[in-house]
Amino acid sequence: MSWSACNLAGKTALVIGGNSGIGRAAAEALSNVGASVIIGYGHRESEAYAVSQQLQLVPGASTAIVSCNVADIDDVKSALATVHAKFGSVDIVVNAAGITEFVPIMDLNAITVDMWNRILHTNVIGAWNVGQSARSYLQDSEVGNLVFVGSIAGLTPSGSSIPYAVSKAALHHLAKLLAKAYSPRARVNVVAPGTIDTPWMEGHEEMIAASRANALLKRAGQPSEVADAILFLATTRYATGSVLVVDGGLSLG
Ligand code: NDP
């Protein structure tokens, strides 16, 4: 087969949430090994454009942007169809889209039904929209990898809020069920980061400090360090239905 984690020339990757943080780093990693990378954005088109302009600075890079609001299945379907029409295949899909609210776990009264609905709709139904819509494209590809960005909040009772942690636990389970539905021709995996220094953490520096204190590696992670794992899962031939923890040992600390 003509692809590897070191060479994705001729392959096409849609990175949803590629306009910021972990998704942006994943887009850079995939582009660096030769993939055509399409930045899917939910709301911030100008950030997507800026990332795409940055990727294009590398000679030979091929990139584009597309609206891909995971909460809207028609937008997801349209994004995939656009990528396929323009690039001829959809070989890899990375879904880094996610939202949260920062509410301490003890503060039950601060959680509203509206918060639950918004977080579950983006993080779980949104992931479902991607998983349902991407299958036929990925099964037609010789690469055929879907990678979700989960969280250690979905593995341990922790994280920015209860609805968020529950949404990531549901996402992990969804990915395993999708791995069955995609088999045997394509794969579905999850990377579960710990605390990563992205725009997500702005205003929540206490979580970065907690990682310095509690993670086995005594620091928060960088987006590029999660992107390394995403690149592995985006090119794996034999892992499917797996949840790869990349948390510097935070969940063990
Ligand atoms: P960012 O805030 O930098 O990125 C969040 C991304 O989600 C943005 O690209 C945003 O794009 C996108 N997004 C939100 N809603 C939608 C939507 N409806 N449709 C499409 N895209 C959407 O934070 P991170 O990079 O840190 O977060 C990326 C993922 O990593 C999230 O799923 C998060 O849960 C997960 N994660 C982050 C951790 C951390 O410590 N930073 C730890 C564990 C997991 P736009 O604004 O255009 O909608």
Coordinates of C-alpha atoms and ligand atoms in Angstrom, one line a residue:
M1 CA 0.0 0.0 0.0
S2 CA 1.2 3.5 -0.9
W3 CA 0.7 5.3 2.4
S4 CA 2.1 5.6 5.9
A5 CA 2.4 8.0 8.8
C6 CA 5.4 9.4 6.9
N7 CA 3.8 9.7 3.5
L8 CA 0.2 10.7 2.7
A9 CA 0.9 12.1 -0.7
G10 CA -2.2 11.9 -2.9
K11 CA -4.5 11.3 0.1
T12 CA -7.1 13.7 1.4
A13 CA -8.0 14.6 5.0
L14 CA -10.9 16.6 6.3
V15 CA -10.0 18.0 9.7
I16 CA -13.2 19.3 11.4
G17 CA -12.2 21.9 14.0
G18 CA -9.0 22.3 12.1
N19 CA -9.1 26.1 12.6
S20 CA -8.0 26.0 16.3
G21 CA -6.0 24.2 18.9
I22 CA -5.7 20.4 18.6
G23 CA -7.5 20.3 15.3
R24 CA -5.1 22.9 13.9
A25 CA -2.1 20.9 15.0
A26 CA -3.6 17.8 13.4
A27 CA -4.1 19.7 10.2
E28 CA -0.4 20.8 10.2
A29 CA 0.8 17.2 11.0
L30 CA -1.2 15.7 8.2
S31 CA -0.1 18.4 5.7
N32 CA 3.5 18.0 6.7
V33 CA 3.4 14.4 5.5
G34 CA 1.8 15.3 2.2
A35 CA -1.9 15.0 2.6
S36 CA -4.3 17.5 1.1
V37 CA -5.9 19.0 4.1
I38 CA -9.3 20.6 4.2
I39 CA -10.1 22.7 7.3
G40 CA -13.7 22.2 8.4
Y41 CA -15.0 25.0 10.5
G42 CA -18.1 25.3 12.6
H43 CA -18.3 29.0 13.1
R44 CA -15.0 30.8 12.6
E45 CA -14.3 30.9 8.9
S46 CA -11.6 33.5 9.1
E47 CA -9.5 31.3 11.4
A48 CA -9.9 28.4 9.0
Y49 CA -8.7 30.6 6.2
A50 CA -5.7 31.7 8.2
V51 CA -4.7 28.1 8.9
S52 CA -5.1 27.2 5.3
Q53 CA -3.0 30.2 4.2
Q54 CA -0.3 29.0 6.7
L55 CA -0.4 25.4 5.3
Q56 CA 0.0 26.8 1.8
L57 CA 3.3 28.3 2.7
V58 CA 4.9 24.9 2.3
P59 CA 5.7 24.3 -1.4
G60 CA 3.4 21.6 -2.9
A61 CA 0.9 21.8 -0.1
S62 CA -2.8 21.4 -1.1
T63 CA -5.5 22.8 1.1
A64 CA -8.9 24.3 1.3
I65 CA -11.6 25.3 3.8
V66 CA -15.2 24.2 4.1
S67 CA -18.1 24.9 6.4
C68 CA -18.7 21.8 8.5
N69 CA -20.9 22.5 11.5
V70 CA -21.1 19.1 13.1
A71 CA -24.4 20.0 14.8
D72 CA -26.0 20.3 11.4
I73 CA -26.1 17.0 9.5
D74 CA -26.8 18.8 6.2
D75 CA -23.6 20.9 6.6
V76 CA -21.6 17.8 7.4
K77 CA -22.9 15.9 4.3
S78 CA -22.3 18.9 2.1
A79 CA -18.7 19.3 3.5
L80 CA -17.9 15.7 2.7
A81 CA -19.5 15.9 -0.8
T82 CA -17.5 19.1 -1.5
V83 CA -14.2 17.6 -0.4
H84 CA -14.9 14.5 -2.5
A85 CA -15.9 16.5 -5.6
K86 CA -12.8 18.7 -5.3
F87 CA -10.1 16.2 -4.3
G88 CA -11.5 12.9 -5.6
S89 CA -11.5 11.0 -2.3
V90 CA -12.0 11.4 1.4
D91 CA -9.3 9.2 3.0
I92 CA -9.1 10.5 6.5
V93 CA -11.6 12.4 8.7
V94 CA -10.5 13.9 12.0
N95 CA -13.3 15.3 14.2
A96 CA -11.8 17.7 16.8
A97 CA -15.0 19.7 17.2
G98 CA -16.1 20.1 20.8
I99 CA -17.7 22.5 23.2
T100 CA -18.0 22.7 27.0
E101 CA -19.0 24.8 29.9
F102 CA -16.7 25.2 32.9
V103 CA -18.8 24.3 36.0
P104 CA -17.2 22.6 39.1
I105 CA -18.5 19.1 39.5
M106 CA -19.9 19.9 43.1
D107 CA -22.0 22.8 41.7
L108 CA -25.0 20.8 40.5
N109 CA -27.4 23.7 40.6
A110 CA -25.3 25.6 38.0
I111 CA -26.0 23.0 35.3
T112 CA -29.0 23.7 33.1
V113 CA -30.9 21.5 30.7
D114 CA -29.9 24.0 28.0
M115 CA -26.2 23.3 28.8
W116 CA -26.9 19.5 28.5
N117 CA -28.7 19.9 25.2
R118 CA -26.0 22.1 23.7
I119 CA -23.0 20.1 24.8
L120 CA -24.6 16.7 23.9
H121 CA -25.8 18.0 20.6
T122 CA -22.3 19.1 19.5
N123 CA -20.1 16.5 21.1
V124 CA -22.3 13.4 20.7
I125 CA -25.0 14.0 18.0
G126 CA -22.3 16.0 16.1
A127 CA -19.9 13.0 16.3
W128 CA -22.8 10.8 15.1
N129 CA -23.5 13.1 12.2
V130 CA -19.8 12.8 11.2
G131 CA -19.7 9.0 11.7
Q132 CA -22.9 8.3 9.8
S133 CA -22.0 10.6 6.9
A134 CA -18.4 9.7 6.5
R135 CA -18.7 5.9 6.3
S136 CA -19.2 5.4 2.6
Y137 CA -16.4 7.7 1.7
L138 CA -13.9 6.1 4.1
Q139 CA -14.9 2.6 3.1
D140 CA -14.1 3.5 -0.5
S141 CA -10.6 4.7 0.5
E142 CA -7.6 2.4 0.9
V143 CA -6.7 4.4 4.0
G144 CA -10.2 4.8 5.6
N145 CA -9.6 6.2 9.0
L146 CA -12.0 8.3 11.2
V147 CA -10.4 9.8 14.3
F148 CA -12.4 11.5 17.1
V149 CA -11.0 13.7 19.8
G150 CA -12.4 12.4 23.1
S151 CA -11.0 13.2 26.5
I152 CA -9.8 11.6 29.7
A153 CA -12.9 13.3 31.1
G154 CA -14.8 10.5 29.4
L155 CA -12.7 7.9 31.2
T156 CA -12.4 9.2 34.7
P157 CA -15.0 11.3 36.7
S158 CA -13.3 14.6 35.9
G159 CA -13.2 17.4 33.5
S160 CA -14.6 20.9 32.9
S161 CA -18.2 19.9 33.7
I162 CA -20.5 16.9 34.2
P163 CA -22.3 17.3 30.8
Y164 CA -18.9 17.5 29.1
A165 CA -17.5 14.5 30.8
V166 CA -20.7 12.5 30.0
S167 CA -20.6 13.6 26.4
K168 CA -17.0 12.4 26.0
A169 CA -17.8 9.0 27.6
A170 CA -20.7 8.7 25.1
L171 CA -18.3 9.7 22.3
H172 CA -15.9 7.0 23.2
H173 CA -18.6 4.4 23.2
L174 CA -20.1 5.7 20.0
A175 CA -16.6 5.3 18.4
K176 CA -16.5 1.6 19.4
L177 CA -19.9 1.0 17.9
L178 CA -19.0 2.9 14.7
A179 CA -15.8 0.8 14.5
K180 CA -18.1 -2.2 14.2
A181 CA -20.3 -0.5 11.6
Y182 CA -17.2 0.6 9.6
S183 CA -15.6 -2.9 9.6
P184 CA -13.9 -4.5 7.9
R185 CA -13.1 -1.8 5.3
A186 CA -12.4 1.2 7.5
R187 CA -11.4 2.1 11.1
V188 CA -12.7 4.4 13.8
N189 CA -10.5 5.4 16.8
V190 CA -10.3 8.0 19.5
V191 CA -7.5 10.1 21.0
A192 CA -8.3 11.0 24.6
P193 CA -6.1 14.0 25.7
G194 CA -5.5 15.3 29.2
T195 CA -5.1 19.0 29.7
I196 CA -3.7 20.6 26.6
D197 CA -2.6 24.2 26.2
T198 CA -5.0 25.5 23.6
P199 CA -7.4 28.4 23.3
W200 CA -9.9 26.1 25.2
M201 CA -7.9 26.7 28.4
E202 CA -7.9 30.5 28.2
G203 CA -9.2 31.8 31.5
H204 CA -8.8 28.3 33.1
E205 CA -5.1 28.5 33.8
E206 CA -5.7 26.6 37.1
M207 CA -6.2 23.5 35.0
I208 CA -2.8 24.0 33.4
A209 CA -1.3 24.4 36.9
A210 CA -3.1 21.3 38.1
S211 CA -1.4 19.3 35.3
R212 CA 2.0 20.7 36.4
A213 CA 1.2 19.5 39.9
N214 CA -0.5 16.2 39.2
A215 CA 0.5 14.7 35.8
L216 CA 3.2 12.2 35.9
L217 CA 5.1 14.2 33.3
K218 CA 4.6 17.4 35.4
R219 CA 3.1 19.6 32.7
A220 CA 0.2 20.2 30.4
G221 CA 0.5 18.9 26.8
Q222 CA 1.0 20.8 23.6
P223 CA -1.4 20.5 20.7
S224 CA 1.4 19.0 18.5
E225 CA 1.8 16.2 21.0
V226 CA -1.9 15.2 20.5
A227 CA -1.4 15.6 16.8
D228 CA 1.3 13.0 16.9
A229 CA -1.2 10.5 18.2
I230 CA -3.9 11.7 15.7
L231 CA -1.4 11.1 12.9
F232 CA -0.8 7.6 14.1
L233 CA -4.6 6.9 14.3
A234 CA -5.2 8.6 11.0
T235 CA -2.8 6.1 9.3
T236 CA -3.2 2.9 11.4
R237 CA -4.0 -0.2 9.5
Y238 CA -4.9 -2.5 12.4
A239 CA -6.1 -0.4 15.4
T240 CA -9.9 0.1 15.5
G241 CA -12.3 0.9 18.3
S242 CA -9.4 2.0 20.4
V243 CA -9.1 5.0 22.8
L244 CA -5.6 6.2 22.9
V245 CA -4.8 8.2 26.1
V246 CA -2.4 11.1 25.6
D247 CA -2.4 12.9 29.0
G248 CA 1.1 13.0 30.3
G249 CA -0.1 10.5 33.0
L250 CA -2.6 13.0 34.4
S251 CA -5.3 10.3 34.9
L252 CA -2.7 8.2 36.9
G253 CA -1.5 11.1 39.0
Ligands
NDP1 P1 -10.4 24.9 20.7 O1 -11.3 25.8 21.4 O2 -9.1 25.5 20.2 O3 -11.1 24.2 19.5 C1 -12.4 23.8 19.6 C2 -12.8 23.5 18.1 O4 -14.1 23.0 18.0 C3 -12.8 24.8 17.2 O5 -12.1 24.5 16.1 C4 -14.2 25.0 16.9 O6 -14.4 25.6 15.7 C5 -14.7 23.6 16.9 N1 -16.2 23.5 17.0 C6 -17.0 23.8 18.1 N2 -18.3 23.6 17.8 C7 -18.3 23.1 16.5 C8 -19.3 22.7 15.6 N3 -20.6 22.8 16.0 N4 -18.9 22.3 14.4 C9 -17.7 22.3 14.0 N5 -16.6 22.6 14.8 C10 -17.0 23.1 16.0 O7 -10.1 23.8 21.8 P2 -9.2 22.4 21.6 O8 -8.4 22.4 20.5 O9 -8.6 22.2 23.0 O10 -10.4 21.4 21.5 C11 -10.4 20.4 20.5 C12 -11.1 19.1 21.0 O11 -10.2 18.6 22.0 C13 -12.4 19.3 21.7 O12 -13.3 18.2 21.2 C14 -12.1 19.1 23.1 O13 -13.2 18.6 23.8 C15 -11.0 18.2 23.1 N6 -10.1 18.2 24.3 C16 -9.4 19.3 24.6 C17 -8.6 19.3 25.8 C18 -7.8 20.5 26.2 O14 -7.3 20.4 27.3 N7 -7.6 21.5 25.4 C19 -8.6 18.1 26.6 C20 -9.3 17.0 26.1 C21 -10.1 17.1 25.0 P3 -15.5 26.9 15.5 O15 -15.1 27.9 16.5 O16 -15.2 27.3 14.1 O17 -16.8 26.3 15.7

